PDB file of C-alpha atoms and ligand atoms in Angstrom:
ATOM      1  CA  UNK A  17     -61.310 -69.678 -46.063  1.00  0.00           C
ATOM      2  CA  UNK A  18     -58.648 -68.930 -43.455  1.00  0.00           C
ATOM      3  CA  UNK A  19     -58.929 -65.813 -41.341  1.00  0.00           C
ATOM      4  CA  UNK A  20     -55.895 -64.338 -39.634  1.00  0.00           C
ATOM      5  CA  UNK A  21     -56.144 -61.899 -36.736  1.00  0.00           C
ATOM      6  CA  UNK A  22     -53.691 -59.044 -37.121  1.00  0.00           C
ATOM      7  CA  UNK A  23     -54.196 -57.288 -33.806  1.00  0.00           C
ATOM      8  CA  UNK A  24     -51.620 -54.796 -32.603  1.00  0.00           C
ATOM      9  CA  UNK A  25     -50.023 -57.226 -30.207  1.00  0.00           C
ATOM     10  CA  UNK A  26     -50.091 -60.037 -32.757  1.00  0.00           C
ATOM     11  CA  UNK A  27     -48.194 -58.393 -35.604  1.00  0.00           C
ATOM     12  CA  UNK A  28     -47.823 -59.878 -39.071  1.00  0.00           C
ATOM     13  CA  UNK A  29     -44.138 -60.496 -38.373  1.00  0.00           C
ATOM     14  CA  UNK A  30     -45.231 -62.975 -35.730  1.00  0.00           C
ATOM     15  CA  UNK A  31     -43.559 -61.173 -32.832  1.00  0.00           C
ATOM     16  CA  UNK A  32     -45.156 -58.940 -30.258  1.00  0.00           C
ATOM     17  CA  UNK A  33     -43.984 -55.580 -29.056  1.00  0.00           C
ATOM     18  CA  UNK A  34     -45.017 -54.860 -25.513  1.00  0.00           C
ATOM     19  CA  UNK A  35     -44.345 -51.756 -23.491  1.00  0.00           C
ATOM     20  CA  UNK A  36     -44.203 -49.261 -26.311  1.00  0.00           C
ATOM     21  CA  UNK A  37     -45.728 -45.772 -26.649  1.00  0.00           C
ATOM     22  CA  UNK A  38     -49.155 -45.165 -28.190  1.00  0.00           C
ATOM     23  CA  UNK A  39     -48.575 -44.640 -31.923  1.00  0.00           C
ATOM     24  CA  UNK A  40     -50.647 -42.478 -34.271  1.00  0.00           C
ATOM     25  CA  UNK A  41     -49.979 -42.210 -37.999  1.00  0.00           C
ATOM     26  CA  UNK A  42     -51.094 -38.920 -39.554  1.00  0.00           C
ATOM     27  CA  UNK A  43     -50.915 -38.254 -43.287  1.00  0.00           C
ATOM     28  CA  UNK A  44     -52.508 -36.271 -46.079  1.00  0.00           C
ATOM     29  CA  UNK A  45     -53.273 -38.009 -49.358  1.00  0.00           C
ATOM     30  CA  UNK A  46     -55.027 -37.360 -52.657  1.00  0.00           C
ATOM     31  CA  UNK A  47     -58.300 -39.171 -53.348  1.00  0.00           C
ATOM     32  CA  UNK A  48     -56.234 -41.742 -55.269  1.00  0.00           C
ATOM     33  CA  UNK A  49     -54.048 -42.504 -52.254  1.00  0.00           C
ATOM     34  CA  UNK A  50     -50.897 -40.565 -53.161  1.00  0.00           C
ATOM     35  CA  UNK A  51     -48.976 -38.764 -50.430  1.00  0.00           C
ATOM     36  CA  UNK A  52     -46.779 -36.888 -52.921  1.00  0.00           C
ATOM     37  CA  UNK A  53     -46.783 -36.128 -56.639  1.00  0.00           C
ATOM     38  CA  UNK A  54     -44.420 -37.802 -59.135  1.00  0.00           C
ATOM     39  CA  UNK A  55     -42.105 -34.805 -58.582  1.00  0.00           C
ATOM     40  CA  UNK A  56     -42.384 -35.192 -54.839  1.00  0.00           C
ATOM     41  CA  UNK A  57     -44.693 -32.286 -54.093  1.00  0.00           C
ATOM     42  CA  UNK A  58     -46.291 -33.328 -50.808  1.00  0.00           C
ATOM     43  CA  UNK A  59     -48.084 -30.112 -49.851  1.00  0.00           C
ATOM     44  CA  UNK A  60     -51.529 -31.678 -49.817  1.00  0.00           C
ATOM     45  CA  UNK A  61     -52.961 -30.086 -46.672  1.00  0.00           C
ATOM     46  CA  UNK A  62     -54.886 -26.815 -46.490  1.00  0.00           C
ATOM     47  CA  UNK A  63     -53.964 -24.180 -43.904  1.00  0.00           C
ATOM     48  CA  UNK A  64     -56.873 -25.429 -41.751  1.00  0.00           C
ATOM     49  CA  UNK A  65     -55.476 -28.952 -41.842  1.00  0.00           C
ATOM     50  CA  UNK A  66     -51.965 -27.753 -41.012  1.00  0.00           C
ATOM     51  CA  UNK A  67     -53.343 -26.051 -37.894  1.00  0.00           C
ATOM     52  CA  UNK A  68     -54.943 -29.385 -36.912  1.00  0.00           C
ATOM     53  CA  UNK A  69     -51.711 -31.311 -37.527  1.00  0.00           C
ATOM     54  CA  UNK A  70     -49.599 -28.832 -35.581  1.00  0.00           C
ATOM     55  CA  UNK A  71     -52.085 -28.936 -32.701  1.00  0.00           C
ATOM     56  CA  UNK A  72     -51.755 -32.739 -32.768  1.00  0.00           C
ATOM     57  CA  UNK A  73     -47.949 -32.417 -32.794  1.00  0.00           C
ATOM     58  CA  UNK A  74     -48.045 -30.240 -29.704  1.00  0.00           C
ATOM     59  CA  UNK A  75     -50.024 -32.953 -27.871  1.00  0.00           C
ATOM     60  CA  UNK A  76     -47.515 -35.786 -28.377  1.00  0.00           C
ATOM     61  CA  UNK A  77     -44.083 -36.557 -26.970  1.00  0.00           C
ATOM     62  CA  UNK A  78     -42.401 -37.310 -30.296  1.00  0.00           C
ATOM     63  CA  UNK A  79     -42.894 -36.896 -34.035  1.00  0.00           C
ATOM     64  CA  UNK A  80     -41.312 -39.661 -36.119  1.00  0.00           C
ATOM     65  CA  UNK A  81     -40.415 -39.700 -39.837  1.00  0.00           C
ATOM     66  CA  UNK A  82     -38.452 -41.921 -42.220  1.00  0.00           C
ATOM     67  CA  UNK A  83     -35.159 -40.696 -43.653  1.00  0.00           C
ATOM     68  CA  UNK A  84     -36.545 -40.424 -47.213  1.00  0.00           C
ATOM     69  CA  UNK A  85     -39.082 -37.874 -46.010  1.00  0.00           C
ATOM     70  CA  UNK A  86     -36.263 -35.822 -44.490  1.00  0.00           C
ATOM     71  CA  UNK A  87     -34.117 -36.101 -47.634  1.00  0.00           C
ATOM     72  CA  UNK A  88     -37.032 -35.197 -49.940  1.00  0.00           C
ATOM     73  CA  UNK A  89     -39.025 -32.638 -47.941  1.00  0.00           C
ATOM     74  CA  UNK A  90     -36.484 -31.216 -45.482  1.00  0.00           C
ATOM     75  CA  UNK A  91     -39.198 -30.731 -42.836  1.00  0.00           C
ATOM     76  CA  UNK A  92     -38.769 -28.821 -39.588  1.00  0.00           C
ATOM     77  CA  UNK A  93     -41.379 -30.875 -37.689  1.00  0.00           C
ATOM     78  CA  UNK A  94     -41.962 -28.254 -35.026  1.00  0.00           C
ATOM     79  CA  UNK A  95     -45.211 -26.561 -33.979  1.00  0.00           C
ATOM     80  CA  UNK A  96     -45.792 -23.406 -36.027  1.00  0.00           C
ATOM     81  CA  UNK A  97     -49.476 -23.149 -36.902  1.00  0.00           C
ATOM     82  CA  UNK A  98     -51.144 -23.647 -33.530  1.00  0.00           C
ATOM     83  CA  UNK A  99     -53.110 -20.598 -32.417  1.00  0.00           C
ATOM     84  CA  UNK A 100     -51.461 -18.104 -30.049  1.00  0.00           C
ATOM     85  CA  UNK A 101     -53.771 -18.916 -27.142  1.00  0.00           C
ATOM     86  CA  UNK A 102     -52.796 -22.565 -27.253  1.00  0.00           C
ATOM     87  CA  UNK A 103     -49.893 -23.979 -25.314  1.00  0.00           C
ATOM     88  CA  UNK A 104     -47.178 -24.483 -27.883  1.00  0.00           C
ATOM     89  CA  UNK A 105     -44.729 -27.265 -27.236  1.00  0.00           C
ATOM     90  CA  UNK A 106     -42.341 -28.803 -29.728  1.00  0.00           C
ATOM     91  CA  UNK A 107     -42.214 -32.586 -29.476  1.00  0.00           C
ATOM     92  CA  UNK A 108     -38.928 -34.468 -29.831  1.00  0.00           C
ATOM     93  CA  UNK A 109     -38.198 -35.249 -33.473  1.00  0.00           C
ATOM     94  CA  UNK A 110     -37.245 -38.836 -34.270  1.00  0.00           C
ATOM     95  CA  UNK A 111     -35.691 -39.671 -37.648  1.00  0.00           C
ATOM     96  CA  UNK A 112     -35.545 -43.350 -38.636  1.00  0.00           C
ATOM     97  CA  UNK A 113     -32.252 -43.500 -40.522  1.00  0.00           C
ATOM     98  CA  UNK A 114     -30.391 -46.855 -40.516  1.00  0.00           C
ATOM     99  CA  UNK A 115     -27.158 -45.508 -42.002  1.00  0.00           C
ATOM    100  CA  UNK A 116     -27.135 -42.025 -40.406  1.00  0.00           C
ATOM    101  CA  UNK A 117     -27.539 -40.414 -43.844  1.00  0.00           C
ATOM    102  CA  UNK A 118     -29.331 -37.298 -42.597  1.00  0.00           C
ATOM    103  CA  UNK A 119     -27.666 -34.134 -43.898  1.00  0.00           C
ATOM    104  CA  UNK A 120     -26.018 -31.927 -41.310  1.00  0.00           C
ATOM    105  CA  UNK A 121     -27.484 -28.927 -43.160  1.00  0.00           C
ATOM    106  CA  UNK A 122     -31.074 -30.236 -43.008  1.00  0.00           C
ATOM    107  CA  UNK A 123     -33.547 -28.081 -41.068  1.00  0.00           C
ATOM    108  CA  UNK A 124     -33.813 -30.812 -38.423  1.00  0.00           C
ATOM    109  CA  UNK A 125     -30.061 -31.063 -37.825  1.00  0.00           C
ATOM    110  CA  UNK A 126     -29.590 -27.292 -38.017  1.00  0.00           C
ATOM    111  CA  UNK A 127     -32.063 -26.807 -35.163  1.00  0.00           C
ATOM    112  CA  UNK A 128     -31.273 -29.819 -33.013  1.00  0.00           C
ATOM    113  CA  UNK A 129     -29.637 -27.724 -30.306  1.00  0.00           C
ATOM    114  CA  UNK A 130     -32.933 -25.929 -29.668  1.00  0.00           C
ATOM    115  CA  UNK A 131     -35.454 -28.717 -30.473  1.00  0.00           C
ATOM    116  CA  UNK A 132     -34.762 -32.186 -29.035  1.00  0.00           C
ATOM    117  CA  UNK A 133     -33.817 -34.554 -31.865  1.00  0.00           C
ATOM    118  CA  UNK A 134     -33.208 -38.282 -31.942  1.00  0.00           C
ATOM    119  CA  UNK A 135     -31.700 -40.039 -34.942  1.00  0.00           C
ATOM    120  CA  UNK A 136     -32.435 -43.776 -34.775  1.00  0.00           C
ATOM    121  CA  UNK A 137     -29.801 -45.774 -36.620  1.00  0.00           C
ATOM    122  CA  UNK A 138     -28.823 -49.437 -37.049  1.00  0.00           C
ATOM    123  CA  UNK A 139     -25.500 -51.068 -36.255  1.00  0.00           C
ATOM    124  CA  UNK A 140     -24.631 -50.453 -39.933  1.00  0.00           C
ATOM    125  CA  UNK A 141     -24.262 -46.686 -39.394  1.00  0.00           C
ATOM    126  CA  UNK A 142     -20.628 -45.612 -39.459  1.00  0.00           C
ATOM    127  CA  UNK A 143     -19.083 -44.428 -36.220  1.00  0.00           C
ATOM    128  CA  UNK A 144     -17.964 -41.242 -37.985  1.00  0.00           C
ATOM    129  CA  UNK A 145     -21.520 -40.415 -39.082  1.00  0.00           C
ATOM    130  CA  UNK A 146     -22.894 -41.135 -35.627  1.00  0.00           C
ATOM    131  CA  UNK A 147     -20.212 -38.964 -34.026  1.00  0.00           C
ATOM    132  CA  UNK A 148     -21.023 -36.065 -36.395  1.00  0.00           C
ATOM    133  CA  UNK A 149     -24.702 -36.206 -35.456  1.00  0.00           C
ATOM    134  CA  UNK A 150     -23.893 -36.259 -31.740  1.00  0.00           C
ATOM    135  CA  UNK A 151     -21.468 -33.365 -32.138  1.00  0.00           C
ATOM    136  CA  UNK A 152     -24.283 -31.346 -33.719  1.00  0.00           C
ATOM    137  CA  UNK A 153     -26.458 -31.977 -30.635  1.00  0.00           C
ATOM    138  CA  UNK A 154     -28.633 -34.905 -31.716  1.00  0.00           C
ATOM    139  CA  UNK A 155     -29.207 -37.982 -29.570  1.00  0.00           C
ATOM    140  CA  UNK A 156     -28.447 -41.198 -31.430  1.00  0.00           C
ATOM    141  CA  UNK A 157     -30.269 -44.436 -30.632  1.00  0.00           C
ATOM    142  CA  UNK A 158     -28.822 -47.615 -32.112  1.00  0.00           C
ATOM    143  CA  UNK A 159     -31.601 -50.157 -32.624  1.00  0.00           C
ATOM    144  CA  UNK A 160     -31.318 -53.073 -35.038  1.00  0.00           C
ATOM    145  CA  UNK A 161     -28.589 -54.774 -37.041  1.00  0.00           C
ATOM    146  CA  UNK A 162     -29.074 -53.780 -40.687  1.00  0.00           C
ATOM    147  CA  UNK A 163     -32.195 -51.645 -40.466  1.00  0.00           C
ATOM    148  CA  UNK A 164     -33.806 -49.760 -37.622  1.00  0.00           C
ATOM    149  CA  UNK A 165     -35.745 -52.225 -35.454  1.00  0.00           C
ATOM    150  CA  UNK A 166     -38.924 -50.247 -34.886  1.00  0.00           C
ATOM    151  CA  UNK A 167     -40.157 -52.243 -31.904  1.00  0.00           C
ATOM    152  CA  UNK A 168     -36.811 -51.847 -30.158  1.00  0.00           C
ATOM    153  CA  UNK A 169     -36.803 -48.131 -30.988  1.00  0.00           C
ATOM    154  CA  UNK A 170     -40.317 -47.619 -29.624  1.00  0.00           C
ATOM    155  CA  UNK A 171     -39.442 -49.503 -26.444  1.00  0.00           C
ATOM    156  CA  UNK A 172     -36.392 -47.266 -25.981  1.00  0.00           C
ATOM    157  CA  UNK A 173     -38.585 -44.184 -26.490  1.00  0.00           C
ATOM    158  CA  UNK A 174     -41.006 -45.485 -23.881  1.00  0.00           C
ATOM    159  CA  UNK A 175     -38.030 -46.091 -21.576  1.00  0.00           C
ATOM    160  CA  UNK A 176     -37.159 -42.396 -21.726  1.00  0.00           C
ATOM    161  CA  UNK A 177     -40.684 -41.355 -20.867  1.00  0.00           C
ATOM    162  CA  UNK A 178     -42.365 -41.042 -24.266  1.00  0.00           C
ATOM    163  CA  UNK A 179     -45.988 -42.122 -24.052  1.00  0.00           C
ATOM    164  CA  UNK A 180     -47.347 -40.890 -27.389  1.00  0.00           C
ATOM    165  CA  UNK A 181     -45.637 -40.850 -30.786  1.00  0.00           C
ATOM    166  CA  UNK A 182     -47.006 -39.233 -33.936  1.00  0.00           C
ATOM    167  CA  UNK A 183     -45.709 -40.722 -37.192  1.00  0.00           C
ATOM    168  CA  UNK A 184     -45.697 -38.368 -40.181  1.00  0.00           C
ATOM    169  CA  UNK A 185     -44.601 -40.694 -42.969  1.00  0.00           C
ATOM    170  CA  UNK A 186     -43.578 -41.636 -45.404  1.00  0.00           C
ATOM    171  CA  UNK A 187     -45.066 -44.696 -47.025  1.00  0.00           C
ATOM    172  CA  UNK A 188     -42.237 -47.125 -46.234  1.00  0.00           C
ATOM    173  CA  UNK A 189     -42.161 -46.273 -42.551  1.00  0.00           C
ATOM    174  CA  UNK A 190     -45.980 -46.441 -42.417  1.00  0.00           C
ATOM    175  CA  UNK A 191     -45.879 -49.942 -43.944  1.00  0.00           C
ATOM    176  CA  UNK A 192     -43.256 -51.277 -41.538  1.00  0.00           C
ATOM    177  CA  UNK A 193     -45.061 -49.938 -38.495  1.00  0.00           C
ATOM    178  CA  UNK A 194     -48.458 -51.229 -39.626  1.00  0.00           C
ATOM    179  CA  UNK A 195     -47.122 -54.635 -40.668  1.00  0.00           C
ATOM    180  CA  UNK A 196     -45.355 -55.051 -37.339  1.00  0.00           C
ATOM    181  CA  UNK A 197     -48.525 -54.212 -35.419  1.00  0.00           C
ATOM    182  CA  UNK A 198     -47.059 -51.044 -33.940  1.00  0.00           C
ATOM    183  CA  UNK A 199     -49.850 -48.582 -34.796  1.00  0.00           C
ATOM    184  CA  UNK A 200     -52.870 -47.683 -32.676  1.00  0.00           C
ATOM    185  CA  UNK A 201     -54.543 -44.956 -34.735  1.00  0.00           C
ATOM    186  CA  UNK A 202     -54.533 -43.739 -38.324  1.00  0.00           C
ATOM    187  CA  UNK A 203     -55.624 -40.184 -39.179  1.00  0.00           C
ATOM    188  CA  UNK A 204     -55.808 -39.444 -42.892  1.00  0.00           C
ATOM    189  CA  UNK A 205     -56.749 -36.182 -44.546  1.00  0.00           C
ATOM    190  CA  UNK A 206     -58.172 -36.730 -48.003  1.00  0.00           C
ATOM    191  CA  UNK A 207     -57.396 -33.735 -50.183  1.00  0.00           C
ATOM    192  CA  UNK A 208     -59.984 -33.176 -52.944  1.00  0.00           C
ATOM    193  CA  UNK A 209     -57.476 -33.791 -55.740  1.00  0.00           C
ATOM    194  CA  UNK A 210     -56.375 -36.599 -58.036  1.00  0.00           C
ATOM    195  CA  UNK A 211     -52.597 -36.890 -58.481  1.00  0.00           C
ATOM    196  CA  UNK A 212     -52.067 -40.105 -60.429  1.00  0.00           C
ATOM    197  CA  UNK A 213     -48.615 -41.355 -61.345  1.00  0.00           C
ATOM    198  CA  UNK A 214     -47.550 -44.987 -60.934  1.00  0.00           C
ATOM    199  CA  UNK A 215     -44.344 -43.952 -59.181  1.00  0.00           C
ATOM    200  CA  UNK A 216     -45.996 -41.382 -56.895  1.00  0.00           C
ATOM    201  CA  UNK A 217     -45.691 -42.468 -53.257  1.00  0.00           C
ATOM    202  CA  UNK A 218     -48.793 -43.861 -51.594  1.00  0.00           C
ATOM    203  CA  UNK A 219     -49.921 -43.793 -47.977  1.00  0.00           C
ATOM    204  CA  UNK A 220     -48.526 -47.270 -47.381  1.00  0.00           C
ATOM    205  CA  UNK A 221     -45.716 -48.697 -49.521  1.00  0.00           C
ATOM    206  CA  UNK A 222     -43.670 -51.830 -48.672  1.00  0.00           C
ATOM    207  CA  UNK A 223     -44.241 -55.311 -50.093  1.00  0.00           C
ATOM    208  CA  UNK A 224     -47.975 -55.340 -49.391  1.00  0.00           C
ATOM    209  CA  UNK A 225     -50.209 -58.236 -48.392  1.00  0.00           C
ATOM    210  CA  UNK A 226     -51.115 -60.984 -50.841  1.00  0.00           C
ATOM    211  CA  UNK A 227     -54.795 -61.144 -49.946  1.00  0.00           C
ATOM    212  CA  UNK A 228     -57.588 -59.210 -48.243  1.00  0.00           C
ATOM    213  CA  UNK A 229     -57.570 -61.843 -45.483  1.00  0.00           C
ATOM    214  CA  UNK A 230     -54.119 -60.654 -44.494  1.00  0.00           C
ATOM    215  CA  UNK A 231     -54.981 -56.943 -44.558  1.00  0.00           C
ATOM    216  CA  UNK A 232     -54.772 -54.784 -41.462  1.00  0.00           C
ATOM    217  CA  UNK A 233     -58.286 -54.107 -40.178  1.00  0.00           C
ATOM    218  CA  UNK A 234     -59.379 -50.671 -39.025  1.00  0.00           C
ATOM    219  CA  UNK A 235     -62.384 -49.445 -37.129  1.00  0.00           C
ATOM    220  CA  UNK A 236     -63.816 -46.014 -37.952  1.00  0.00           C
ATOM    221  CA  UNK A 237     -63.753 -43.519 -35.077  1.00  0.00           C
ATOM    222  CA  UNK A 238     -64.788 -40.318 -36.841  1.00  0.00           C
ATOM    223  CA  UNK A 239     -65.301 -38.678 -40.230  1.00  0.00           C
ATOM    224  CA  UNK A 240     -64.995 -34.899 -40.379  1.00  0.00           C
ATOM    225  CA  UNK A 241     -65.302 -32.354 -43.155  1.00  0.00           C
ATOM    226  CA  UNK A 242     -62.660 -29.667 -42.682  1.00  0.00           C
ATOM    227  CA  UNK A 243     -64.035 -26.140 -42.098  1.00  0.00           C
ATOM    228  CA  UNK A 244     -64.273 -24.036 -45.232  1.00  0.00           C
ATOM    229  CA  UNK A 245     -63.190 -26.700 -47.687  1.00  0.00           C
ATOM    230  CA  UNK A 246     -63.668 -30.070 -49.320  1.00  0.00           C
ATOM    231  CA  UNK A 247     -61.073 -31.974 -47.303  1.00  0.00           C
ATOM    232  CA  UNK A 248     -62.274 -34.973 -45.325  1.00  0.00           C
ATOM    233  CA  UNK A 249     -60.492 -36.271 -42.246  1.00  0.00           C
ATOM    234  CA  UNK A 250     -60.803 -39.972 -41.552  1.00  0.00           C
ATOM    235  CA  UNK A 251     -59.919 -41.173 -38.102  1.00  0.00           C
ATOM    236  CA  UNK A 252     -59.478 -44.906 -37.619  1.00  0.00           C
ATOM    237  CA  UNK A 253     -58.374 -47.150 -34.800  1.00  0.00           C
ATOM    238  CA  UNK A 254     -56.284 -50.218 -35.668  1.00  0.00           C
ATOM    239  CA  UNK A 255     -58.098 -53.357 -34.559  1.00  0.00           C
TER     240      UNK A 255
HETATM  241  N1  NAP B 323     -48.522 -36.324 -47.593  1.00  0.00           N
HETATM  242  C1  NAP B 323     -47.977 -36.687 -46.443  1.00  0.00           C
HETATM  243  O1  NAP B 323     -48.660 -36.697 -45.396  1.00  0.00           O
HETATM  244  C2  NAP B 323     -46.540 -37.081 -46.387  1.00  0.00           C
HETATM  245  C3  NAP B 323     -45.919 -37.212 -45.140  1.00  0.00           C
HETATM  246  C4  NAP B 323     -44.590 -37.628 -45.095  1.00  0.00           C
HETATM  247  C5  NAP B 323     -43.910 -37.933 -46.266  1.00  0.00           C
HETATM  248  N2  NAP B 323     -44.529 -37.789 -47.455  1.00  0.00           N
HETATM  249  C6  NAP B 323     -43.826 -38.149 -48.691  1.00  0.00           C
HETATM  250  O2  NAP B 323     -43.382 -39.490 -48.571  1.00  0.00           O
HETATM  251  C7  NAP B 323     -42.225 -39.670 -49.397  1.00  0.00           C
HETATM  252  C8  NAP B 323     -41.162 -40.410 -48.630  1.00  0.00           C
HETATM  253  O3  NAP B 323     -41.679 -41.650 -48.250  1.00  0.00           O
HETATM  254  P1  NAP B 323     -40.877 -42.997 -48.478  1.00  0.00           P
HETATM  255  O4  NAP B 323     -41.845 -44.095 -48.404  1.00  0.00           O
HETATM  256  O5  NAP B 323     -40.047 -42.864 -49.710  1.00  0.00           O
HETATM  257  O6  NAP B 323     -39.840 -43.019 -47.292  1.00  0.00           O
HETATM  258  P2  NAP B 323     -39.906 -42.866 -45.704  1.00  0.00           P
HETATM  259  O7  NAP B 323     -40.942 -43.756 -45.153  1.00  0.00           O
HETATM  260  O8  NAP B 323     -39.931 -41.426 -45.367  1.00  0.00           O
HETATM  261  O9  NAP B 323     -38.448 -43.405 -45.309  1.00  0.00           O
HETATM  262  C9  NAP B 323     -38.125 -44.761 -45.572  1.00  0.00           C
HETATM  263  C10 NAP B 323     -36.720 -45.040 -45.177  1.00  0.00           C
HETATM  264  O10 NAP B 323     -36.598 -45.107 -43.758  1.00  0.00           O
HETATM  265  C11 NAP B 323     -35.532 -45.970 -43.448  1.00  0.00           C
HETATM  266  N3  NAP B 323     -35.891 -47.005 -42.511  1.00  0.00           N
HETATM  267  C12 NAP B 323     -35.065 -47.461 -41.552  1.00  0.00           C
HETATM  268  N4  NAP B 323     -35.602 -48.456 -40.890  1.00  0.00           N
HETATM  269  C13 NAP B 323     -36.820 -48.671 -41.435  1.00  0.00           C
HETATM  270  C14 NAP B 323     -37.832 -49.610 -41.175  1.00  0.00           C
HETATM  271  N5  NAP B 323     -37.737 -50.522 -40.198  1.00  0.00           N
HETATM  272  N6  NAP B 323     -38.946 -49.573 -41.935  1.00  0.00           N
HETATM  273  C15 NAP B 323     -39.082 -48.659 -42.912  1.00  0.00           C
HETATM  274  N7  NAP B 323     -38.149 -47.747 -43.209  1.00  0.00           N
HETATM  275  C16 NAP B 323     -37.012 -47.751 -42.469  1.00  0.00           C
HETATM  276  C17 NAP B 323     -35.105 -46.670 -44.747  1.00  0.00           C
HETATM  277  O11 NAP B 323     -33.918 -46.053 -45.223  1.00  0.00           O
HETATM  278  P3  NAP B 323     -32.505 -46.569 -44.610  1.00  0.00           P
HETATM  279  O12 NAP B 323     -32.475 -48.035 -44.861  1.00  0.00           O
HETATM  280  O13 NAP B 323     -31.471 -45.806 -45.310  1.00  0.00           O
HETATM  281  O14 NAP B 323     -32.578 -46.256 -43.163  1.00  0.00           O
HETATM  282  C18 NAP B 323     -36.266 -46.386 -45.670  1.00  0.00           C
HETATM  283  O15 NAP B 323     -35.907 -46.367 -47.024  1.00  0.00           O
HETATM  284  C19 NAP B 323     -41.793 -38.296 -49.826  1.00  0.00           C
HETATM  285  O16 NAP B 323     -42.220 -38.122 -51.152  1.00  0.00           O
HETATM  286  C20 NAP B 323     -42.563 -37.368 -48.912  1.00  0.00           C
HETATM  287  O17 NAP B 323     -42.836 -36.145 -49.529  1.00  0.00           O
HETATM  288  C21 NAP B 323     -45.834 -37.366 -47.542  1.00  0.00           C
END
């Protein structure tokens, strides 16, 4: 039986991506692997877990999300739940949005004058859309022809001094990053619930691998039970 090594510098796409920031994916999912309900309710984390996530956010240079997450959840992606004694620092927000579809009234765009914001687009984004985002105060990075080229984007982020990037979904972005060998760590909170629903989004979407041999291998770093609850936090390193 053939065995294929899918290390982070030997991605499944066959190309390597050197000189990029350290990338951590963080997500909360139900026990059946859903990151949102069929009606797109994605509030799976307890207050304790939110404090952990916001503490993690304040330790990285950038927080990255896919455009669908912005369109569906309208997140702020700043640090709100860290405790008062901790140093609170908002990371730069990076939205992966090939066509510059992000709404100018979204929480991210409405606050991009006070919290650094990058919208990563492809060459397919219209000049008018790009101009509107820049006029609002966002930085626009053009990376990729039809879709955002994630390796190119990460290399650009590294070039402007970003050493650590936290990815907060959704499933499509998680898939692309994992498949391209661009992820170093995966932190998953398992909420003690079952959501079901064949159209409910899962932790990793995309086309998927055809066999276990092709799967991305992980090595367990830590398992933690969240204080005062039944949540479990799984911390893996990508091999
Ligand atoms: N529980 C959690 O922890 C959690 C966290 C985050 C999100 N969510 C949930 O996840 C769902 C959204 O996830 P999703 O999978 O639909 O979308 P997503 O990953 O948020 O965004 C995917 C979109 O990003 C854009 N994109 C651009 N370049 C890309 C590339 N190279 N690879 C992948 N995507 C690229 C594409 O749109 P364009 O082609 O238009 O650019 C693509 O459709 C929502 O239901 C949200 O609530 C849950």
